[in-house]
Amino acid sequence: MENNNEKTEILNLRKELHQHNHSYYVLNQPTISDYEFDQKMHHLEELEARHPEMADPNSPTQRVGSDLNQQFAQVAHKYPMLSLANTYNEQDVTDFYQRVKDGLEGEDFEIVAEMKYDGLSISLTYIDGKLTQAVTRGDGVRGDDVTNNVRTIRSIPLQLQEGSGYPHEFEIRGEILMPWTSFERLNQEREQREEPLFANPRNAASGTLKSQNSAVVAERGLDAYLYYLLLPNTVEKTETKPVEKSPSMQLDLFGDMMNTQPVQQETDSPTDDAGENEVMHTHFGSLQQARQWGFKISQGMKLCHSLQDVLDFIEYWDTERKNLPVATDGIVLKVNSLQQQRHLGYTAKSPRWAIAYKFKAERACTRLNEVTYQVGRTGAITPVANMNPVQLAGTVVKRASLHNADIIAQLDLHIGDMVYVEKGGEIIPKVVGVDVQQRTADLQPVKFIVTCPECGTPLVRYEGEAAHYCPNDTGCPPQIKGRIEHFISRKAMNIESLGPETVDDFYQRGLVNDIADLYSLTAAQVSNNNPNRAVSARNAVTAIRNSVNIPFERVVFAIGIRFVGETTAKLIARKFRTMDALETATKEQLLEVDGVGEVIADSVLQYFANEKNRATLARLKEAGLQMSLSSEELEGMTTKLEGMSIVISGVFARHSRDEYKAMIEKNGGKNVGSISAKTTFVLAGENMGPAKLEKAQKLGVRIIDEDEFLRMLE
Ligand code: IVH
């Protein structure tokens, strides 16, 4: 009995949380506090853990993503994802308007003007109100199936608003974007970790969506706006192999819509008569409908009745778009009537009924005065252009990254040159060119430095790397401070009460020169005997002392071996289990770790070959840091699956996929994303993908179910 109650509760909670997600992420009007939301989510997680048989990839709990490596299956689009013809000025827009007018032979028409979002396009399929597939544009004919990653995007409904009259099956297209705020936060974090920055939110969104790890996607705060609805029923009637046909075969999209609606027949519903309504025969109307179903529909859409309306819209948004939370790079104009769209049809590449107007990239010209050089934690040198201040897209720009020596050479930069600066995605300024006409004979080419600007050590350039490095890692101040900042950072030792300023202060006062020095700091030293700082100093010392409990795998990350990121550190820690074993690891052993190639293996060897690093580790060990996996972590670790390469596929009843992944790793096996001749076996649950099944059979790879797998581990 209790069981049934819990199952009902799961279903009710899911429904409720879907609604709260919609209020929060789509409508921007939350109706409960974050705290209450978290409580409910937590409760649902508990209930779902007790009822694995109720697992559902569309449950709101699944938005957190999974650590599993994904490999993306390629999927053919039902209808090709076309691009739009671009226009750049008023005349082009006027010409488009006239072409439409001529094409419609004097019929009245309306144009829908909407934002052109600068992200990456996505096609979403819904069946019975549930998100079933999300595919990137790819080459327009086939794209990557990124469904698992897309499920983590909060503004994309996993379950549509019940009773809102959605059709049985449909596809909707739109743009996935990284809002400016998420983009800035991400780049700040990357800067701290000395990872390459994303040039603009589009690249960041695209990099994120293609991430192999949906948990990463979940953290990155992506958003989505939808701008094009396609309904399939009539499509199926007209086309058997739609992808190969000309796009001009398109489609009475809304003809049969009402027949396909699942529920919802009450007479007073706002969407009831939609199928018969004018509204459902228009692009504008279809998107209003989609909004009712729960989608986030593009902002600032306008129904234009004249060319002047269109031009006014463009002029207004040319400046107003800067206040939007996401990047836009133009305006899209679409003929509103679907019937008129069909009449106008398509060229080989794009619809004749729509066009994109691109905003001008903002660019400024100013004088390059000097190139200075920054030294990062790993010793990487970044050249920076220092210029006369110039106004660009709303801010004053006077510095811009030049990335590396190759870029400087490509631009053939001379000191005193008049350079063009653009804001890549309008936030990070970059030097895009030189006005050579204005160069006078006396100007000298920029000469990349040969010694470190901070410590004078000759720079080196590693094979295959664009950057120059200062190799004096134990004597160069920004490298020393950078290493300490990395060591205390959240994903490493997480010593929250210290920050870059305190590290700088400790370093200036000669208190810390090395990460191990942190553990001998006293409260009196930290406060510099200032009674006003006594409390915060005690807290800092306590936080440092408490960090000795941080698990071994994070210590491996924290010590800052070049190129060893968080994930690699985890894998290395699990393979070698103790710092001593890692210290004596051979290159061959290191190369056995998933994701470790020549560069990382060499870097680990170099780190341990350095006597100073070994001395630091000895002091950290003395301070009590975790230098091996804990007995808890070691418990249950076996070599039963050693040397085995295992693919997980399908939905499981007894454990989650993450749990199976952890079991594989704990027992010495390797979880891999795709089936190959090297795969030892596939651990298959319900609904294993047909492509995987076929591949496994073709290659003669064994398929085992979860019971058999669990028996193997007994
Ligand atoms: S409509 C057949 N509407 O621009 C027309 N596209 O070159 C389908 N885009 O690949 C596209 N905002 O990624 C449309 N409001 C909008 C858009 C939009 C951005 C992107 C889309 C497409 C590209 C067109």
XYZ file of C-alpha atoms and ligand atoms in Angstrom:
738
model
C 0.000 0.000 0.000
C 2.711 2.400 1.051
C 4.475 1.458 -2.121
C 1.599 2.599 -4.266
C 1.307 5.822 -2.344
C 4.946 6.525 -2.964
C 4.584 5.837 -6.641
C 1.686 8.262 -6.875
C 3.702 10.769 -4.915
C 6.577 10.408 -7.381
C 4.252 11.133 -10.291
C 2.670 14.094 -8.529
C 5.975 15.563 -7.458
C 7.362 15.253 -10.958
C 4.378 17.101 -12.335
C 4.633 19.795 -9.708
C 8.365 20.285 -10.215
C 7.946 20.483 -14.004
C 5.490 23.308 -13.385
C 7.835 25.117 -11.008
C 10.644 24.778 -13.528
C 8.431 26.380 -16.133
C 7.455 29.245 -13.810
C 11.074 29.866 -12.908
C 13.018 29.318 -16.116
C 10.474 30.149 -18.811
C 8.141 32.701 -17.232
C 10.702 34.167 -14.813
C 7.930 34.125 -12.189
C 8.721 31.579 -9.492
C 5.827 30.730 -7.211
C 7.801 28.996 -4.464
C 11.108 29.757 -2.801
C 14.332 28.138 -3.976
C 14.479 26.420 -0.621
C 11.056 24.824 -0.996
C 11.927 23.808 -4.527
C 15.137 22.128 -3.360
C 13.264 20.338 -0.576
C 10.740 18.934 -3.008
C 13.461 17.918 -5.434
C 15.349 16.220 -2.665
C 12.257 14.341 -1.569
C 11.633 13.200 -5.124
C 15.226 11.986 -5.369
C 14.755 9.924 -2.229
C 11.531 8.409 -3.499
C 13.052 7.631 -6.884
C 16.017 5.977 -5.210
C 13.572 3.686 -3.413
C 11.744 2.910 -6.659
C 14.296 2.290 -9.387
C 11.553 0.654 -11.439
C 10.024 4.130 -11.847
C 13.162 5.540 -13.499
C 12.340 8.117 -16.141
C 14.898 10.134 -18.120
C 12.392 13.005 -18.202
C 12.069 13.248 -14.431
C 13.037 16.711 -13.129
C 15.724 14.992 -11.056
C 17.541 14.050 -14.246
C 18.433 17.675 -14.984
C 21.699 17.305 -13.088
C 23.206 15.210 -15.851
C 25.505 12.284 -15.578
C 29.241 11.777 -15.410
C 29.032 9.090 -18.046
C 31.007 9.594 -21.164
C 28.665 10.005 -24.018
C 29.288 9.471 -27.578
C 26.837 11.176 -29.807
C 24.865 9.140 -32.263
C 24.277 10.779 -35.612
C 20.658 11.219 -36.476
C 19.088 12.155 -39.790
C 16.795 15.181 -39.566
C 13.268 14.494 -40.603
C 13.403 17.742 -42.556
C 16.700 19.378 -43.387
C 17.705 22.214 -41.101
C 18.232 25.055 -43.519
C 20.012 28.308 -43.033
C 18.744 31.742 -43.927
C 20.033 34.096 -46.598
C 21.847 37.013 -44.971
C 21.326 40.701 -45.597
C 23.320 43.564 -44.199
C 21.538 46.825 -44.979
C 18.235 48.575 -45.465
C 18.341 48.148 -49.224
C 18.649 44.340 -48.905
C 15.652 44.303 -46.578
C 13.657 46.470 -48.956
C 14.551 44.105 -51.804
C 13.378 41.098 -49.747
C 10.086 42.816 -48.988
C 9.581 43.569 -52.656
C 10.414 39.986 -53.694
C 7.803 38.661 -51.262
C 5.265 41.148 -52.561
C 5.949 40.150 -56.162
C 5.919 36.461 -55.278
C 2.503 36.795 -53.647
C 1.133 38.669 -56.637
C -0.480 41.518 -54.793
C -1.908 39.498 -51.880
C -1.784 41.165 -48.489
C 0.888 39.734 -46.229
C 2.459 40.224 -42.827
C 6.051 39.796 -41.752
C 7.041 38.474 -38.353
C 10.205 40.176 -37.140
C 12.141 38.463 -34.370
C 15.585 38.354 -32.834
C 18.297 36.345 -34.508
C 19.881 34.475 -31.646
C 23.586 33.828 -31.747
C 23.880 30.347 -30.356
C 23.526 26.952 -31.946
C 20.382 25.606 -33.481
C 18.629 22.620 -32.059
C 15.738 20.450 -33.130
C 13.548 19.019 -30.369
C 11.035 16.221 -30.844
C 8.118 15.704 -28.473
C 5.895 12.662 -28.388
C 2.891 12.651 -26.078
C 4.200 15.793 -24.452
C 7.571 14.304 -23.558
C 10.924 15.368 -24.898
C 12.189 12.354 -26.820
C 15.050 13.667 -28.900
C 17.292 16.699 -29.288
C 19.541 16.932 -32.318
C 22.042 19.610 -33.346
C 21.993 21.097 -36.826
C 25.118 19.199 -37.889
C 25.458 19.515 -41.631
C 21.751 20.334 -41.937
C 20.892 16.792 -43.018
C 22.288 14.874 -40.071
C 23.120 16.105 -36.599
C 24.367 14.844 -33.234
C 21.877 13.360 -30.810
C 22.519 15.494 -27.720
C 19.313 14.580 -25.883
C 20.968 13.781 -22.565
C 22.763 17.097 -22.478
C 19.687 19.037 -23.548
C 17.622 17.502 -20.759
C 19.753 19.459 -18.281
C 18.691 22.831 -19.748
C 16.092 24.096 -17.341
C 14.056 26.208 -19.754
C 13.489 23.277 -22.119
C 10.375 21.472 -20.921
C 10.810 17.746 -20.406
C 7.080 17.371 -19.997
C 4.679 19.838 -21.594
C 1.922 21.568 -19.647
C -0.827 19.027 -19.369
C -4.119 19.915 -20.970
C -2.546 22.700 -23.016
C -3.499 20.976 -26.262
C -0.163 19.953 -27.664
C -0.224 17.552 -30.609
C 0.672 13.894 -30.245
C 4.007 14.386 -32.000
C 5.857 17.409 -33.261
C 9.236 18.960 -33.782
C 10.221 22.420 -32.621
C 13.422 24.236 -33.459
C 15.262 27.002 -31.752
C 18.559 28.171 -30.451
C 20.596 27.061 -27.462
C 22.409 29.938 -25.855
C 24.682 30.714 -22.999
C 23.404 33.879 -21.287
C 25.976 36.656 -20.812
C 26.042 36.184 -17.038
C 26.812 32.451 -17.290
C 29.380 33.165 -19.997
C 31.199 35.728 -17.886
C 31.199 33.478 -14.850
C 32.510 30.558 -16.873
C 35.320 32.594 -18.391
C 36.313 33.981 -14.996
C 36.576 30.455 -13.671
C 38.573 29.397 -16.699
C 40.894 32.343 -16.332
C 41.584 31.358 -12.735
C 42.370 27.835 -13.830
C 44.398 29.155 -16.753
C 42.260 27.334 -19.241
C 41.722 28.926 -22.648
C 38.825 31.396 -22.614
C 35.783 31.048 -24.847
C 35.758 33.882 -27.370
C 32.001 34.376 -27.213
C 28.835 32.816 -25.768
C 28.175 30.920 -28.996
C 31.435 29.005 -28.776
C 30.853 28.469 -25.080
C 27.332 27.120 -25.673
C 28.522 24.899 -28.474
C 31.501 23.580 -26.496
C 29.210 22.917 -23.565
C 26.522 21.154 -25.538
C 29.086 18.863 -27.127
C 30.545 18.034 -23.737
C 30.887 14.337 -23.102
C 29.680 14.863 -19.594
C 26.120 16.053 -19.078
C 26.863 17.011 -15.463
C 29.127 19.731 -16.889
C 26.285 20.908 -19.121
C 23.936 21.062 -16.151
C 26.300 23.415 -14.310
C 26.824 25.831 -17.143
C 23.430 27.570 -17.101
C 22.419 27.223 -20.766
C 19.141 28.667 -22.000
C 16.995 28.096 -25.088
C 14.583 30.106 -27.217
C 12.338 28.384 -29.728
C 11.400 29.962 -33.035
C 10.053 27.410 -35.485
C 7.353 24.793 -35.036
C 6.877 21.803 -37.333
C 4.088 19.277 -36.987
C 4.599 15.824 -38.397
C 1.274 14.229 -39.170
C 0.707 15.905 -42.482
C 4.364 15.615 -43.211
C 4.274 11.877 -42.961
C 1.509 11.802 -45.477
C 3.477 13.728 -48.034
C 6.936 12.333 -47.554
C 8.454 8.981 -47.024
C 12.105 9.929 -47.145
C 11.870 13.570 -46.235
C 15.547 14.329 -45.836
C 16.372 13.533 -49.410
C 13.568 15.593 -50.805
C 13.674 19.197 -51.677
C 12.652 21.408 -48.817
C 10.076 22.972 -51.064
C 7.940 19.865 -50.471
C 7.027 21.450 -47.182
C 4.163 20.925 -45.593
C 0.770 21.773 -44.406
C 2.095 21.929 -40.921
C -1.044 22.661 -39.052
C -3.691 21.068 -41.204
C -4.498 18.077 -39.023
C -3.317 19.403 -35.799
C -6.519 19.107 -33.825
C -6.910 15.460 -34.741
C -3.672 14.634 -33.072
C -4.258 16.303 -29.769
C -4.015 13.890 -26.890
C -6.324 15.272 -24.261
C -7.895 18.609 -23.813
C -11.345 18.964 -25.207
C -12.911 21.394 -22.742
C -14.774 24.105 -24.556
C -13.498 27.047 -22.559
C -9.844 26.335 -23.161
C -7.899 29.106 -24.854
C -6.372 26.706 -27.339
C -9.488 24.732 -28.086
C -10.386 26.173 -31.391
C -6.828 26.687 -32.425
C -6.930 24.225 -35.302
C -9.764 26.083 -36.968
C -8.428 29.398 -35.967
C -6.563 31.798 -38.223
C -3.911 31.760 -35.544
C -2.814 28.216 -36.243
C -2.224 28.976 -39.889
C 0.414 31.512 -39.094
C 3.967 31.393 -37.828
C 3.134 33.948 -35.156
C 0.117 31.970 -34.000
C 2.013 28.698 -33.908
C 4.605 30.179 -31.587
C 1.930 31.645 -29.305
C 0.576 28.105 -29.080
C 3.992 26.704 -28.311
C 4.296 29.249 -25.518
C 1.079 27.842 -24.008
C 2.534 24.348 -24.118
C 5.458 25.541 -22.002
C 8.208 26.672 -24.371
C 10.293 29.784 -24.046
C 9.481 31.721 -27.175
C 11.705 34.370 -28.684
C 11.487 37.774 -27.108
C 10.260 40.905 -28.804
C 8.521 39.207 -31.745
C 6.516 41.665 -33.782
C 3.886 41.321 -36.444
C 4.769 43.891 -39.094
C 2.213 45.196 -41.586
C 4.509 47.338 -43.686
C 8.130 47.742 -44.710
C 8.326 50.732 -42.380
C 7.258 48.531 -39.423
C 10.100 46.159 -40.291
C 12.687 48.931 -40.553
C 11.520 50.468 -37.257
C 11.874 47.096 -35.557
C 15.428 46.719 -36.855
C 16.387 50.190 -35.737
C 14.900 49.716 -32.285
C 16.629 46.393 -31.596
C 19.970 47.476 -33.038
C 20.578 49.249 -29.719
C 17.991 47.649 -27.438
C 19.416 44.158 -27.980
C 22.348 45.155 -25.792
C 19.986 44.919 -22.829
C 18.980 41.334 -23.604
C 20.364 38.549 -21.417
C 21.624 36.600 -24.436
C 23.671 37.325 -27.566
C 21.890 38.248 -30.774
C 23.527 38.974 -34.091
C 20.623 40.219 -36.143
C 16.939 40.102 -36.914
C 15.029 37.338 -38.698
C 12.115 38.264 -40.939
C 9.534 35.616 -41.816
C 6.338 35.710 -43.843
C 3.592 35.069 -41.307
C 1.072 33.017 -43.254
C 2.069 29.366 -43.569
C 0.107 29.096 -46.755
C 2.025 32.030 -48.220
C 5.270 30.461 -47.014
C 4.426 27.344 -49.002
C 3.578 29.428 -52.009
C 6.938 31.209 -51.905
C 8.869 28.000 -51.292
C 12.614 27.484 -51.111
C 15.793 27.969 -53.049
C 18.371 25.171 -52.866
C 19.713 26.456 -49.564
C 17.165 28.609 -47.823
C 13.519 29.592 -47.677
C 12.307 32.411 -49.916
C 9.874 33.375 -47.186
C 12.490 34.330 -44.624
C 15.704 36.277 -44.390
C 18.259 37.274 -41.776
C 19.409 40.850 -41.304
C 22.809 40.921 -39.602
C 23.829 43.701 -37.268
C 27.140 45.319 -38.058
C 29.993 43.976 -35.929
C 31.195 46.823 -33.805
C 34.749 47.724 -34.586
C 37.045 50.555 -33.607
C 40.428 51.760 -34.776
C 43.051 52.919 -32.315
C 46.811 53.162 -31.759
C 48.850 50.269 -30.408
C 51.228 51.771 -27.851
C 52.879 48.776 -26.281
C 52.708 45.026 -25.925
C 53.016 43.798 -22.330
C 53.226 40.214 -21.132
C 51.414 38.370 -18.349
C 52.734 35.255 -16.663
C 50.191 32.696 -15.495
C 50.241 29.909 -12.903
C 51.712 27.393 -15.301
C 54.262 29.918 -16.568
C 52.315 30.464 -19.817
C 53.009 33.907 -21.257
C 50.082 35.943 -22.626
C 50.892 38.998 -24.738
C 48.529 41.936 -24.225
C 48.006 44.877 -26.581
C 47.926 48.236 -24.770
C 46.158 50.830 -26.890
C 44.818 54.364 -26.787
C 41.430 54.091 -25.045
C 38.594 53.777 -27.535
C 34.805 53.477 -27.230
C 33.521 50.087 -28.411
C 30.057 48.564 -28.008
C 29.302 50.494 -24.863
C 32.622 50.263 -23.012
C 36.040 51.855 -23.214
C 38.657 49.430 -24.465
C 42.367 49.912 -23.940
C 43.735 46.396 -23.590
C 43.185 43.278 -25.660
C 44.703 39.818 -25.535
C 46.978 38.908 -28.421
C 46.985 35.229 -27.336
C 50.449 34.145 -28.512
C 53.459 34.856 -30.688
C 51.885 33.297 -33.793
C 48.941 35.694 -33.704
C 51.299 38.657 -33.409
C 53.277 37.370 -36.389
C 50.124 36.782 -38.425
C 48.968 40.335 -37.815
C 52.493 41.596 -38.528
C 51.999 44.049 -35.667
C 54.224 47.103 -35.319
C 54.348 49.349 -32.263
C 52.487 52.545 -33.192
C 50.218 50.755 -35.716
C 46.607 51.824 -36.022
C 44.811 48.565 -35.189
C 41.213 47.432 -35.601
C 39.614 46.120 -32.436
C 36.411 44.104 -32.352
C 34.578 42.590 -29.490
C 34.354 38.872 -30.161
C 30.737 38.192 -29.261
C 30.904 41.755 -28.000
C 32.641 41.089 -24.728
C 36.286 40.159 -25.131
C 38.051 42.708 -27.263
C 40.435 41.397 -29.838
C 42.788 42.925 -32.352
C 41.544 41.792 -35.759
C 43.762 43.718 -38.128
C 46.045 46.615 -38.910
C 45.437 49.657 -41.094
C 48.712 49.305 -43.006
C 47.994 52.500 -44.972
C 48.664 54.462 -41.826
C 51.942 52.714 -40.987
C 54.971 54.975 -41.231
C 58.446 53.736 -42.137
C 59.853 54.327 -38.669
C 57.560 51.830 -36.905
C 59.230 48.732 -35.510
C 57.702 45.221 -35.569
C 56.626 43.791 -32.222
C 59.366 41.508 -30.952
C 58.186 38.727 -28.690
C 60.118 38.716 -25.423
C 62.793 36.078 -24.870
C 63.008 36.244 -21.066
C 60.354 36.188 -18.375
C 59.148 39.720 -17.511
C 58.755 38.675 -13.866
C 61.941 36.736 -13.102
C 64.221 37.117 -16.117
C 64.489 33.390 -16.914
C 64.827 32.578 -20.652
C 61.459 31.458 -22.054
C 60.866 28.091 -23.672
C 58.358 26.863 -26.213
C 57.232 23.234 -25.909
C 56.728 21.243 -29.063
C 53.238 21.504 -30.483
C 52.261 24.386 -28.182
C 51.437 27.891 -29.283
C 52.369 29.491 -25.968
C 55.787 30.421 -24.600
C 56.496 29.393 -21.007
C 58.711 30.585 -18.203
C 60.258 27.333 -16.937
C 61.250 28.778 -13.534
C 58.219 27.302 -11.810
C 59.628 27.375 -8.292
C 61.173 30.850 -8.425
C 58.839 33.004 -10.517
C 56.395 35.026 -8.331
C 53.162 34.793 -10.400
C 53.748 31.061 -10.795
C 54.284 30.588 -7.062
C 51.220 32.657 -6.170
C 49.194 31.069 -8.968
C 50.006 27.584 -7.682
C 48.897 28.516 -4.183
C 45.675 30.050 -5.543
C 45.016 26.881 -7.480
C 45.759 24.746 -4.424
C 43.189 26.563 -2.252
C 40.516 26.809 -4.987
C 37.072 25.277 -4.595
C 37.621 22.169 -6.693
C 41.021 21.539 -5.150
C 41.506 21.946 -1.361
C 38.530 24.300 -1.069
C 40.062 26.585 1.570
C 37.348 29.173 1.281
C 38.597 31.778 3.714
C 41.672 32.507 1.579
C 41.622 34.301 -1.740
C 44.071 35.849 -4.247
C 44.542 38.975 -2.085
C 45.459 36.996 1.031
C 47.793 34.806 -0.982
C 49.481 37.908 -2.378
C 49.723 39.373 1.137
C 51.254 36.160 2.565
C 53.715 36.042 -0.300
C 54.721 39.706 0.024
C 55.295 39.243 3.759
C 57.447 36.200 3.078
C 55.086 33.819 4.906
C 54.358 31.432 2.071
C 56.533 30.554 -0.828
C 55.164 27.115 -1.424
C 51.823 25.328 -0.898
C 53.251 23.360 2.054
C 54.038 26.621 3.911
C 50.291 27.144 4.394
C 50.173 24.344 6.951
C 52.724 25.939 9.270
C 51.007 29.368 9.367
C 49.964 30.590 12.813
C 47.018 32.864 13.580
C 49.438 35.528 14.837
C 51.308 35.493 11.508
C 48.098 35.643 9.500
C 46.680 38.580 11.495
C 50.094 40.260 11.521
C 49.384 40.773 15.238
C 46.483 43.056 14.380
C 43.724 42.428 17.000
C 41.026 43.466 14.485
C 42.047 40.562 12.317
C 42.338 37.995 15.091
C 39.028 36.250 14.435
C 39.382 36.014 10.684
C 42.988 34.840 11.122
C 41.901 32.037 13.459
C 39.214 31.033 10.984
C 41.731 30.970 8.157
C 44.127 28.770 10.112
C 41.307 26.410 11.086
C 40.133 26.198 7.463
C 43.677 25.330 6.373
C 44.030 22.664 9.073
C 40.630 21.159 8.208
C 41.622 20.811 4.583
C 43.839 17.847 5.496
C 40.686 15.725 5.233
C 40.155 16.495 1.560
C 40.237 13.178 -0.369
C 43.380 11.995 -2.119
C 42.031 12.454 -5.634
C 41.551 16.183 -4.970
C 45.046 16.422 -3.514
C 46.367 14.995 -6.790
C 44.508 17.785 -8.592
C 45.507 20.482 -6.063
C 49.275 20.003 -6.309
C 49.004 21.485 -9.787
C 50.765 19.075 -12.120
C 50.646 20.805 -15.481
C 47.836 19.486 -17.750
C 46.373 17.303 -14.956
C 42.809 18.574 -14.629
C 40.160 17.470 -12.209
C 39.015 14.396 -14.111
C 42.488 13.165 -14.976
C 43.530 13.609 -11.338
C 40.623 11.424 -10.261
C 41.505 8.684 -12.730
C 45.177 8.796 -11.832
C 44.363 8.641 -8.095
C 42.146 5.609 -8.596
C 44.712 3.789 -10.665
C 47.750 4.372 -8.451
C 45.927 4.705 -5.125
C 48.876 6.278 -3.238
C 51.154 9.235 -3.874
C 54.151 6.956 -3.445
C 52.920 4.666 -6.207
C 52.229 7.652 -8.430
C 55.704 9.040 -7.759
C 57.330 5.854 -9.010
C 54.912 5.243 -11.897
C 56.470 4.534 -15.265
C 55.397 6.237 -18.450
C 53.788 3.013 -19.679
C 51.700 2.744 -16.513
C 50.631 6.370 -16.784
C 49.600 5.875 -20.402
C 47.242 3.112 -19.290
C 45.057 5.698 -17.560
C 42.063 6.770 -19.593
C 42.666 10.180 -21.152
C 46.382 10.260 -20.355
C 48.503 10.702 -23.466
C 52.152 11.504 -24.059
C 51.894 15.138 -22.963
C 50.224 14.442 -19.621
C 52.392 11.399 -18.890
C 55.560 13.417 -19.526
C 54.263 16.233 -17.380
C 53.611 13.859 -14.439
C 57.085 12.352 -14.800
C 58.633 15.818 -14.917
C 56.738 16.896 -11.827
C 58.019 13.998 -9.743
C 61.521 14.244 -11.182
C 61.770 17.707 -9.644
C 63.339 17.440 -6.214
C 61.591 20.586 -4.965
C 58.185 19.067 -5.729
C 59.107 15.872 -3.899
C 60.172 17.917 -0.891
C 56.865 19.820 -0.940
C 54.937 16.531 -1.071
C 56.894 15.191 1.883
C 55.950 18.278 3.895
C 52.287 17.984 2.867
C 52.346 14.377 3.981
C 53.780 15.425 7.322
C 51.033 18.025 7.665
C 48.555 15.158 7.447
C 47.119 15.485 3.939
C 45.527 12.410 2.365
C 48.268 10.735 0.389
C 46.288 7.629 -0.507
C 42.740 6.549 -1.166
C 40.903 6.161 2.136
C 39.970 2.715 3.404
C 36.357 3.574 2.576
C 37.288 4.315 -0.996
C 39.457 1.230 -1.167
C 36.757 -0.973 0.242
C 35.166 -3.055 -2.439
C 37.923 -2.302 -4.932
C 38.924 -5.430 -6.819
C 40.685 -6.352 -10.005
C 37.829 -8.528 -11.212
C 37.297 -6.413 -14.304
C 40.916 -5.472 -14.878
C 41.808 -4.967 -18.506
C 38.156 -5.030 -19.538
C 36.617 -2.337 -21.670
C 32.886 -2.102 -20.985
C 30.099 -0.173 -22.693
C 26.912 0.635 -20.766
C 23.707 0.951 -22.753
C 20.001 1.161 -22.013
C 17.920 1.660 -18.871
C 18.500 -0.434 -15.752
C 16.210 -1.615 -12.988
C 18.564 -2.475 -10.128
C 21.121 0.335 -10.175
C 21.538 3.625 -12.002
C 23.970 3.951 -14.867
C 26.227 6.053 -12.649
C 26.285 3.293 -10.075
C 27.220 0.748 -12.720
C 29.928 3.054 -13.968
C 31.302 3.366 -10.433
C 31.197 -0.437 -10.014
C 33.147 -0.942 -13.230
C 35.803 1.498 -12.098
C 35.948 0.106 -8.569
C 36.589 -3.336 -9.951
C 39.395 -2.218 -12.210
C 37.446 -2.058 -15.484
C 37.189 0.794 -17.931
C 33.862 2.283 -18.926
C 33.945 3.421 -22.562
C 31.359 5.237 -24.626
C 31.337 3.412 -27.909
C 31.475 -0.182 -29.044
C 34.553 -1.273 -30.936
C 36.394 -4.502 -31.568
C 38.251 -3.819 -28.316
C 35.072 -3.813 -26.208
C 35.001 -6.754 -23.783
C 31.238 -6.688 -23.316
C 28.200 -4.450 -23.342
C 26.293 -4.122 -20.094
C 22.800 -3.761 -21.514
C 19.577 -2.718 -19.837
C 16.136 -2.238 -21.326
C 15.841 -0.390 -24.625
C 19.426 -0.647 -25.718
C 19.791 1.568 -28.790
C 19.280 -0.383 -32.045
C 22.455 1.036 -33.585
C 24.527 -0.159 -30.636
C 22.886 -3.564 -30.699
C 23.615 -3.972 -34.371
C 27.218 -2.893 -33.934
C 27.765 -5.263 -31.010
C 26.323 -8.140 -32.991
C 28.368 -7.306 -36.041
C 31.604 -7.210 -34.065
C 30.654 -10.266 -32.031
C 30.823 -8.313 -28.753
C 29.108 -10.109 -25.871
C 25.992 -8.477 -24.409
C 25.236 -9.177 -20.780
C 22.359 -8.018 -18.617
C 22.575 -6.493 -15.180
C 21.939 -9.723 -13.271
C 24.792 -11.447 -15.010
C 27.029 -8.446 -14.420
C 26.225 -8.380 -10.709
C 26.965 -12.108 -10.513
C 30.378 -11.461 -12.047
C 31.167 -9.139 -9.166
C 29.887 -11.374 -6.409
S 14.418 30.424 -38.459
C 13.965 27.803 -42.186
N 14.609 32.151 -36.514
O 20.004 31.445 -37.730
C 14.247 28.811 -41.158
N 16.591 31.044 -37.200
O 20.994 31.081 -40.842
C 14.772 28.248 -39.925
N 18.568 31.650 -35.892
O 20.483 28.082 -38.397
C 15.487 29.196 -39.056
N 17.560 33.047 -34.533
O 20.349 28.732 -35.974
C 15.274 31.289 -37.301
N 14.597 33.671 -34.770
C 15.255 32.821 -35.545
C 16.628 32.582 -35.393
C 17.273 31.683 -36.254
C 18.704 32.470 -34.844
C 19.692 30.892 -36.491
C 19.417 29.438 -36.735
C 19.685 29.193 -38.188
C 20.411 30.435 -38.598
C 19.949 30.832 -39.994
